[in-house]
XYZ file of C-alpha atoms in Angstrom:
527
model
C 0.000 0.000 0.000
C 1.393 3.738 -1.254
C 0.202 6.237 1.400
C -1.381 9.660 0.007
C 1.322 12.093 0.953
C -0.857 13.574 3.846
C -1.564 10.301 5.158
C 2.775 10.034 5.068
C 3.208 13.271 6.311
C 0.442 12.193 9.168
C 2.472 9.103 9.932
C 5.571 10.697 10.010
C 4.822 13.696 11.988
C 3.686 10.792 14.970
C 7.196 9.233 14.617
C 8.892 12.875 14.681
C 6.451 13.914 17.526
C 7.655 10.693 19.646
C 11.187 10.467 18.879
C 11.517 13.787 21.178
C 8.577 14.193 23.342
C 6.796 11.712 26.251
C 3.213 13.788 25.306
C -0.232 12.591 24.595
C -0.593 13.569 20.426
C -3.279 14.215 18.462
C -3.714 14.131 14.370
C -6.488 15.756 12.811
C -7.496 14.201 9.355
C -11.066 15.130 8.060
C -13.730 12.788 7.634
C -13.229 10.398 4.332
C -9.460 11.312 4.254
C -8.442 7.548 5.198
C -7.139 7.782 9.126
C -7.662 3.942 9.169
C -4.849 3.828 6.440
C -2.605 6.204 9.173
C -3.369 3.617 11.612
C -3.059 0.386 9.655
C 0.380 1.672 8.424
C 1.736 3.240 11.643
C 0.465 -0.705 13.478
C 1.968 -2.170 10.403
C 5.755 -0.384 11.445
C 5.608 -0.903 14.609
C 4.764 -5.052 14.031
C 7.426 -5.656 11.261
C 10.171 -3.661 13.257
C 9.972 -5.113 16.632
C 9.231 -8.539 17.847
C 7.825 -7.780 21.539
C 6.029 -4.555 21.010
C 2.481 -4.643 20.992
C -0.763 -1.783 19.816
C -4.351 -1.224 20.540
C -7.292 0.737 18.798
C -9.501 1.671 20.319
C -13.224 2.704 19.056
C -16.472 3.591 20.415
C -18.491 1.532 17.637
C -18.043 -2.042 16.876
C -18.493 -0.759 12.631
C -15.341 0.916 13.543
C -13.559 -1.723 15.209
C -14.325 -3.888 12.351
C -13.416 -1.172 9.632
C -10.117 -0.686 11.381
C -8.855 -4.102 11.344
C -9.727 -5.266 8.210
C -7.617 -2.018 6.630
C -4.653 -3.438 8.664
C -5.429 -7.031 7.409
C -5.422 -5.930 4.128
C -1.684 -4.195 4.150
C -0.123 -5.926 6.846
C -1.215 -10.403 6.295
C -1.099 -11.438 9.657
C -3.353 -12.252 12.953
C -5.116 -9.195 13.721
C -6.723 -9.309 17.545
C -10.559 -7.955 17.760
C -12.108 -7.207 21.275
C -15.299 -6.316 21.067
C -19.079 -7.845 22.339
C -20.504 -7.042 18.821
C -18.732 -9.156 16.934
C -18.623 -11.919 19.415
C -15.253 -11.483 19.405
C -12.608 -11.524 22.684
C -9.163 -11.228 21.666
C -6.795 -10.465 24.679
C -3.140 -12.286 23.941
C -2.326 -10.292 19.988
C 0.424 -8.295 19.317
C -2.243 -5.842 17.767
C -6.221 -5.504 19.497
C -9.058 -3.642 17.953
C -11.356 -3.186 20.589
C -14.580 -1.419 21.568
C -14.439 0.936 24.299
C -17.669 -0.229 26.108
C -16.424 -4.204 25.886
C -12.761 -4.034 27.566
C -13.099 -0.292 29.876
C -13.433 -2.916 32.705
C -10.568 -5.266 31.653
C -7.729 -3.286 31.403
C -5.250 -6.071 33.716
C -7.228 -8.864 31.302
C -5.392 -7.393 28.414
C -2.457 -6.721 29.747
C 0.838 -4.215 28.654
C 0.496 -1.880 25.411
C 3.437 -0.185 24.143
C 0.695 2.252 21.524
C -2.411 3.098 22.249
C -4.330 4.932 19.537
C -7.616 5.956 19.831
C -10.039 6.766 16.971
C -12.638 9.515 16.997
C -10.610 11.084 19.789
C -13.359 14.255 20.303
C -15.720 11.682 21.520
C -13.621 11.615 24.973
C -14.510 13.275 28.033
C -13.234 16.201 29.624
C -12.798 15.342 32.946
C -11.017 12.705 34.523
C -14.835 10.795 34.687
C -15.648 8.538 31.852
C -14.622 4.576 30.768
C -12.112 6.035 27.859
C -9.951 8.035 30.515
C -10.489 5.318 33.452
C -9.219 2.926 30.841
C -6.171 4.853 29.758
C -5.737 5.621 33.078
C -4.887 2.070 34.210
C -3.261 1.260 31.101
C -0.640 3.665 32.379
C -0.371 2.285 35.732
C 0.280 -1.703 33.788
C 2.984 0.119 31.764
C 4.063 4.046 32.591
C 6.270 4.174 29.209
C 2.773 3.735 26.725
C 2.564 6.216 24.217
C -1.320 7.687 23.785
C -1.896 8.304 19.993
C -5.460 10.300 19.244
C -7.142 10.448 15.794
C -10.064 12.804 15.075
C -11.727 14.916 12.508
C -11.931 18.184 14.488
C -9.483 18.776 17.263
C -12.853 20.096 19.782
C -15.306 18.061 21.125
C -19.074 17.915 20.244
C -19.999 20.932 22.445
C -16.871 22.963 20.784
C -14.366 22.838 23.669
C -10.403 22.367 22.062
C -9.431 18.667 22.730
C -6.253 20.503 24.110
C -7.303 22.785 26.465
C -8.495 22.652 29.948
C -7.183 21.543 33.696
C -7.844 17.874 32.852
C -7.591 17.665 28.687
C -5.771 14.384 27.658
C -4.196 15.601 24.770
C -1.604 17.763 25.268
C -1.194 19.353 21.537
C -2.116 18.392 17.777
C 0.705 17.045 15.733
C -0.371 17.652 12.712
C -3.537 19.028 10.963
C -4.718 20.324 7.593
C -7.774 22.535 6.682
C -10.741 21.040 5.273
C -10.415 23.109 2.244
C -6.991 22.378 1.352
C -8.842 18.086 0.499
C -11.534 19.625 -1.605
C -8.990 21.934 -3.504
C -6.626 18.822 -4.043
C -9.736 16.563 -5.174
C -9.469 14.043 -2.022
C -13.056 14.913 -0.521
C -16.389 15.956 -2.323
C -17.153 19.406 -2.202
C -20.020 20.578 -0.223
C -22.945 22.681 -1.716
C -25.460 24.721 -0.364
C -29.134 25.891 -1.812
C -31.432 28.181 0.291
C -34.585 25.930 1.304
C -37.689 27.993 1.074
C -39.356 25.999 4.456
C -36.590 26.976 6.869
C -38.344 26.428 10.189
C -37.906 29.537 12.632
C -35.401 28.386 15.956
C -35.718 31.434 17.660
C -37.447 30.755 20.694
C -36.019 27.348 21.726
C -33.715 27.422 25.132
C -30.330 25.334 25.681
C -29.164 23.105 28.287
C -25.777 21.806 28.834
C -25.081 23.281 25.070
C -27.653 21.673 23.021
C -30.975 23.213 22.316
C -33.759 21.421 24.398
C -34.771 17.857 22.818
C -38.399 18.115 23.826
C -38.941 21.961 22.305
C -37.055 20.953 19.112
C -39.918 18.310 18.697
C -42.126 20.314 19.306
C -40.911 22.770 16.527
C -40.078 20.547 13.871
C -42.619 17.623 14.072
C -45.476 19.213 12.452
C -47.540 17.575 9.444
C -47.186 20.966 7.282
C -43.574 21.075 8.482
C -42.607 17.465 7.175
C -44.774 17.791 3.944
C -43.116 21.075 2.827
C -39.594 20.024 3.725
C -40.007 16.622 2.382
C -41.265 18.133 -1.269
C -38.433 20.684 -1.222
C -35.846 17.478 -0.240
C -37.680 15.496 -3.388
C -37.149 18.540 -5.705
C -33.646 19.236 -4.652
C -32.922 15.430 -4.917
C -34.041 14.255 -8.444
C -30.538 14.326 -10.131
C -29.213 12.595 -6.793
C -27.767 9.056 -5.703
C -28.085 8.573 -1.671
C -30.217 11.062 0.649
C -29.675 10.987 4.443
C -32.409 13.401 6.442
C -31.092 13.824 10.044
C -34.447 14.144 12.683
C -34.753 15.724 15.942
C -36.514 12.953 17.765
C -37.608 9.282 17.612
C -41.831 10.509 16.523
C -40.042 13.178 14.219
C -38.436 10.415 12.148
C -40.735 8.079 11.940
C -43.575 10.444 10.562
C -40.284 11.899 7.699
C -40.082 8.719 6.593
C -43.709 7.613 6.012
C -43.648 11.210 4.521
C -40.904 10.308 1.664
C -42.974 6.494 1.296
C -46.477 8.259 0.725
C -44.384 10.065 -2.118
C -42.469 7.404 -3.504
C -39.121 7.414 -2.119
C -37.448 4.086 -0.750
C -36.825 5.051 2.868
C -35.678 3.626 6.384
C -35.128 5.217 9.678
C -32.989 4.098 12.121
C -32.417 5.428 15.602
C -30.499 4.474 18.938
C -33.762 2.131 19.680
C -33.238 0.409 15.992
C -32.173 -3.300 16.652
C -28.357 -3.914 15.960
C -29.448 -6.694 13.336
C -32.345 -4.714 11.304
C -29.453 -1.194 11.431
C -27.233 -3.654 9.426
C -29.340 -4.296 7.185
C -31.099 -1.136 6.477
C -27.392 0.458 6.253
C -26.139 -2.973 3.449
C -29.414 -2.249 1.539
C -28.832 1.518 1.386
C -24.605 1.453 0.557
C -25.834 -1.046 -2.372
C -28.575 1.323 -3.779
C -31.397 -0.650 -3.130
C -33.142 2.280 -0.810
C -32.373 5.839 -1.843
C -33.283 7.714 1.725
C -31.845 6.521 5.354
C -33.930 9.009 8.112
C -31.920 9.481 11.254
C -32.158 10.113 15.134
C -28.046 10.696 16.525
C -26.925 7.779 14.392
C -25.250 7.694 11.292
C -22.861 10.533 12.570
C -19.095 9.384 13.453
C -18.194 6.371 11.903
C -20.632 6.100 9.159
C -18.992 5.563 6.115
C -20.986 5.846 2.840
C -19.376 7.285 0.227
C -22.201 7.334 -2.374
C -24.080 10.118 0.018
C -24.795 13.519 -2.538
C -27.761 15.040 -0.323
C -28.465 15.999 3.392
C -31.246 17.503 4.923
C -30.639 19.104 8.072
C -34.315 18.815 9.849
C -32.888 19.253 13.345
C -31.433 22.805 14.683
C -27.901 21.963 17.101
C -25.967 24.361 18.993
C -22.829 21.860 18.349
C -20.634 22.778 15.604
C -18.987 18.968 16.391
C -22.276 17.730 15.901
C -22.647 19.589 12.481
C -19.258 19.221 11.376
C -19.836 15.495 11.923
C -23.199 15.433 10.163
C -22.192 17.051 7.098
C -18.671 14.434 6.748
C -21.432 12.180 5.186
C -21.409 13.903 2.364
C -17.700 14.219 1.715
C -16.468 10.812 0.515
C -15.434 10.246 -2.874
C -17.940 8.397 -5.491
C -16.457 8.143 -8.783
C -18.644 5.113 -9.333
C -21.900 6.934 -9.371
C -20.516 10.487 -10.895
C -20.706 12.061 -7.671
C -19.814 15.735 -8.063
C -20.834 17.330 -4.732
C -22.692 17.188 -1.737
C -25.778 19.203 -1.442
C -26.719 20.125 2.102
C -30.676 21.347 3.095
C -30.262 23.013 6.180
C -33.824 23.474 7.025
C -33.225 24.739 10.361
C -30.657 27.210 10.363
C -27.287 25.552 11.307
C -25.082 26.863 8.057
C -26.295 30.525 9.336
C -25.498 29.138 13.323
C -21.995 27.878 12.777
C -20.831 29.365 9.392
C -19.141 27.542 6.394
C -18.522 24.295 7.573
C -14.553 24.294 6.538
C -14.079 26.949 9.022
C -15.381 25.860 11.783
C -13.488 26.217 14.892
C -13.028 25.181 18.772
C -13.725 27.249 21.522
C -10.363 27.936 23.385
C -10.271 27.997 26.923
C -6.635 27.365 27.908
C -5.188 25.787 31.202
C -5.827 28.283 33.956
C -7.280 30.396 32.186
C -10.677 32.172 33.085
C -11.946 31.363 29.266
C -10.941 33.823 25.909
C -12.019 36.762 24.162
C -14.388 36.998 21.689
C -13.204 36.483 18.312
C -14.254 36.875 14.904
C -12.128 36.666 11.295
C -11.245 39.318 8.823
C -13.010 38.508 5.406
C -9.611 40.271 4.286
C -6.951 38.785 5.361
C -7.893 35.504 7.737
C -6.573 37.242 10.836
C -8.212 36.762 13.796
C -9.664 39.619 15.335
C -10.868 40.949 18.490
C -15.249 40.654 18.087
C -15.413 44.189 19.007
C -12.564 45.159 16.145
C -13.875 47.588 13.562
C -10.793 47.749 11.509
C -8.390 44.476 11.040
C -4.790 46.147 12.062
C -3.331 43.560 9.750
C -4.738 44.376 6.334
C -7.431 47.539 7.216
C -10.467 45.972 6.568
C -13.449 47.349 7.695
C -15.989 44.963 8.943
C -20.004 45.575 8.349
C -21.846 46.166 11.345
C -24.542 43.812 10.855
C -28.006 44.443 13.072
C -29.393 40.977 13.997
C -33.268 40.859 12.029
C -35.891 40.340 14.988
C -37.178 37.277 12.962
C -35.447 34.713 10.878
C -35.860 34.795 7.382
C -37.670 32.011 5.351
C -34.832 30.812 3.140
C -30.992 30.758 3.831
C -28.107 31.338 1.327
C -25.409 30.580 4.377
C -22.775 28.446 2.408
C -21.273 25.440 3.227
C -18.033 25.963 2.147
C -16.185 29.168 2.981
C -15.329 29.952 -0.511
C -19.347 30.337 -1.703
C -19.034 32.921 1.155
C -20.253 35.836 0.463
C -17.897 39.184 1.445
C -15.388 41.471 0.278
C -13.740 40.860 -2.587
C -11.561 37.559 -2.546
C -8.160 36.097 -3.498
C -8.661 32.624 -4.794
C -6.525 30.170 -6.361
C -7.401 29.211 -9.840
C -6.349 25.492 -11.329
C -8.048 25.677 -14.174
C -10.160 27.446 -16.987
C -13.029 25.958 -18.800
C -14.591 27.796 -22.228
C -17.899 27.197 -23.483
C -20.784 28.700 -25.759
C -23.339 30.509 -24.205
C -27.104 31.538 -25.573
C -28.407 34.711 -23.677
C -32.515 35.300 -24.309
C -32.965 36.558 -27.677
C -30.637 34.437 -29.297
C -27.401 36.297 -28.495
C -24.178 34.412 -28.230
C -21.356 34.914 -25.683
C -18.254 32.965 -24.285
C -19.273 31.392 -20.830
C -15.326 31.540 -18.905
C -15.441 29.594 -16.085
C -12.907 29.077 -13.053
C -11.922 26.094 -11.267
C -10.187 25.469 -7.761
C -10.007 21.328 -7.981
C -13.449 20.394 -8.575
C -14.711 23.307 -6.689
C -16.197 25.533 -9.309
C -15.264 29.415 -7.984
C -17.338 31.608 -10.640
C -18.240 32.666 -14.146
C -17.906 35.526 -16.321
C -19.844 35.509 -19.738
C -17.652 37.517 -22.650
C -19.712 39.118 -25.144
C -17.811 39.239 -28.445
C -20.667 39.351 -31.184
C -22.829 42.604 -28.961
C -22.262 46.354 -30.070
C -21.415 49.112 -28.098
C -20.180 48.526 -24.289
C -20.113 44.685 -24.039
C -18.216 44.575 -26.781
C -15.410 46.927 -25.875
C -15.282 44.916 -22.610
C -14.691 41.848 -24.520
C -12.010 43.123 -26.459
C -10.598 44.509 -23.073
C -10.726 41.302 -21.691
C -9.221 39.814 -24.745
C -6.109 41.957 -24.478
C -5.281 41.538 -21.549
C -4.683 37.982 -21.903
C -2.791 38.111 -26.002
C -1.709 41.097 -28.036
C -3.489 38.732 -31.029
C -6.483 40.205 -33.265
C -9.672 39.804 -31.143
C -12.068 37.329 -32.289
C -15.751 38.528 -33.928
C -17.256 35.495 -32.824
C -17.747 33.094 -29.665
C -16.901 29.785 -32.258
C -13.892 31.828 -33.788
C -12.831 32.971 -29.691
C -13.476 28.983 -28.476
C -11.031 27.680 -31.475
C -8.285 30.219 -30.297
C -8.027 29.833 -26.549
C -4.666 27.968 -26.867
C -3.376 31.541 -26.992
C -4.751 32.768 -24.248
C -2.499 33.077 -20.570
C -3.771 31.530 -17.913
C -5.222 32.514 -14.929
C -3.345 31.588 -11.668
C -5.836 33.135 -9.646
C -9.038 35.525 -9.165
C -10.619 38.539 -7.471
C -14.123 38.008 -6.643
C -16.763 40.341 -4.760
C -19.809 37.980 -3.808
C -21.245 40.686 -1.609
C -23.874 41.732 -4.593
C -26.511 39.569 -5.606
C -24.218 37.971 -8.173
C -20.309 37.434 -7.848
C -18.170 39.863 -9.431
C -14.647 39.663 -10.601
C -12.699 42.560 -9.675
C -9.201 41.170 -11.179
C -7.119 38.198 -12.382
C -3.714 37.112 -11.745
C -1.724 35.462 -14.947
């Protein structure tokens, strides 16, 4: 197996981190970026190099545990240890365990001395010194003092936002290595993530929190509505025509239940599962959907962390959260690869205001509160320059720009345009880098023909401008402006005669763009 060169540079930063520090790490890989492949090949060094050394995964679902292990089986050829009730399986004597968390947090001395411990889905552990993961790890140390503690995790904060990090009693003591979201879909290793305003957005305001999360009970109450589900359900059947795999997230058990016999009264193969679906009938509901026999799987907090189905190209967001974990989590379903069924993107309906909540979901961001420390500042960041700024800052001091003083609207408004990506977001104009350019005819009403220029960052599409060689008067002196400034060659009289010339043409390296107006603008080009 030839690692990606993140999932190297991953590996490597673990052996660099441990060759001169005793500290609990922590690598950050996005969701459908391949950490079992880190794992598998970091287990796989550590088995072919020693003779006496011996690792340990550990999971909180037995999916996981199972997904894990067969990734190392697959590079690696020999006897792979599997600890988990699940799978009926309880492996103690390997070199190398897979285990669940919930089948061995009790039988720590059963297992005996671990050299590596790595845990998967690291945000999922507890802050305190309370809970089985850090009573585990805890006597784990006390067997052998010398074990290195190895966390994996797709954002480096916990559901409720809190930094993995920071705090009195946080395990991890600091991330090793980490790469913005963005930086996959610009390199083509994830599936971008789309956004369309919903016209049935259902109004939040109104609903209290406790312990972070908006109030289970009032969310139902909200959201489980007859008119509710039959408008968003339409809207999700409109949206979802062109697509493969739909997953609808819920806010309660009822609220699921009535979504789904929703979709079936209008035609849509559909199952719900919940934490009160049995373990056998989730297996097969989940088989039947990854193979295309069912098109919609409805969802109660399931099908979050750990569910892997890359064919996923649409999710509805019918459930409001005050996590950005939680929605950061949610919308990973989406960004898997599917070459197989011509996935392009991921659309996301977010019915209930969470795009608006949390922002673009490639910048989300933990809430720092650092050891001894009575909490932080409020920050915000400059549309500018990416600096982060002080939330009372009018003027960023490292690139002076001004920020918008924005009056929160009394009520919410009926559709969203909040993106999902932070470069759909709209602002002051924008530096972005350009891959590639893409020609094509155009037909404006009336019959008019122009020269559609479109351009690319990886398969993220950044925005079009429409040149208007065979129009009088203004459009046409901009065309032959634009055409200039790109080749001192005699500009074209027509689209066809512009298309067969582009070889001439420089290229564009990167792009300008204003999306503040009602359509994006390109204020300049870099060659």
């Amino acid at each position: 197996m030839k690692l990606r060169d993140y999932q190297e540079e991953a590996v490597q930063s673990l052996y660099s981190h441990f060759r001169s520090k005793d500290t609990v790490a922590l690598t950050v890989l996005p969701t459908g970026t391949g950490k079992a492949f880190v794992i598998a090949s970091v287990f796989k060094d550590v088995l072919e190099r020693t003779t006496d050394k011996r690792v340990l995964c550990l999971v909180h679902t037995v999916d996981l545990v199972g997904q894990n292990a067969e990734t190392l089986e697959e590079i690696w050829g020999g006897k792979v240890g599997i600890n988990a009730a699940g799978l009926n399986r309880r492996d103690c004597y390997e070199r190398v365990i897979f285990a669940s968390i919930q089948t061995v947090h009790k039988k720590a001395m059963h297992l005996g001395s671990f050299d590596l411990i790595c845990i998967d889905e690291a945000h999922l552990i507890s802050s305190t010194e309370t809970g089985i993961y850090r009573k585990f790890l805890k006597e784990m140390q006390q067997i052998n003092p010398n074990v290195k503690i190895w966390g994996l995790t797709a954002t480096d904060f916990r559901l409720k936002g809190g930094l993995l990090t920071d705090g009195d009693e946080a395990l991890f003591d600091e991330v090793i290595y980490d790469k913005n979201m963005l930086w996959f879909f610009e390199h083509n290793y994830l599936s971008p993530l789309i956004s369309k305003p919903v016209i049935n957005r259902v109004d939040t305001q109104g609903l209290h929190t406790r312990a972070g999360e908006f109030i289970s009970k009032e969310v139902n109450e909200k959201f489980d509505k007859d008119e509710i589900t039959r408008k968003a359900v339409a809207e999700i059947i409109e949206f979802g025509q062109d697509r493969v795999s739909w997953i609808v997230f819920c806010s309660g058990v009822d609220h699921a239940n009535h979504v789904q016999q929703e979709l079936i009264d209008q035609g849509v193969d559909t199952v719900c599962i919940t934490g009160k679906t049995a373990k056998v009938e989730r297996a097969k509901a989940i088989k039947r959907f990854k193979s295309l026999e069912i098109k919609c799987l409805v969802g109660v907090d399931v099908l979050t962390t750990g569910f892997n189905a890359p064919t996923v190209d649409l999710i509805a967001f019918l459930r409001p959260t005050q996590s950005p974990g939680l929605l950061v989590q949610m919308a990973g379903r989406g960004t898997r690869l599917s070459p197989e069924t011509g996935k392009k993107d991921c659309l996301l309906l977010d019915f209930s205001g969470n795009l608006n909540r949390h922002g673009p979901i490639d910048q989300i961001k933990g809430k720092s509160k650092k050891r001894g420390s009575g909490g932080e500042a409020p920050q915000k960041y400059c549309l500018g320059c990416g600096a982060i700024c002080h939330a009372n800052v009018r003027i960023c001091a490292d690139c002076g720009y001004e920020f918008e003083i924005i009056e929160k609207p009394k009520h919410e408004a009926t559709a969203s345009t909040a993106a999902a990506l932070s470069i759909h977001e709209t602002g002051r104009a924008t530096l972005y880098k350009v891959d590639r350019t893409t020609y094509s005819k155009h037909t404006k009403k009336g019959g008019q023909y122009s020269m559609r220029v479109t351009y690319w960052m990886g398969l993220l599409e950044i925005c079009s401008e429409w040149v208007c060689f065979e129009h009088h008067g203004f459009p046409r002196t901009k065309a032959v402006a634009w055409w200039y400034a790109r080749t001192d060659t005699v500009v074209p009289d027509t689209v066809i005669e512009a298309l067969n010339r582009v070889d001439v043409l420089k290229s564009a390296k990167g792009i300008h763009v204003d999306k503040s107006g009602k359509y994006p603008e390109i204020k300049g080009v870099e060659f």
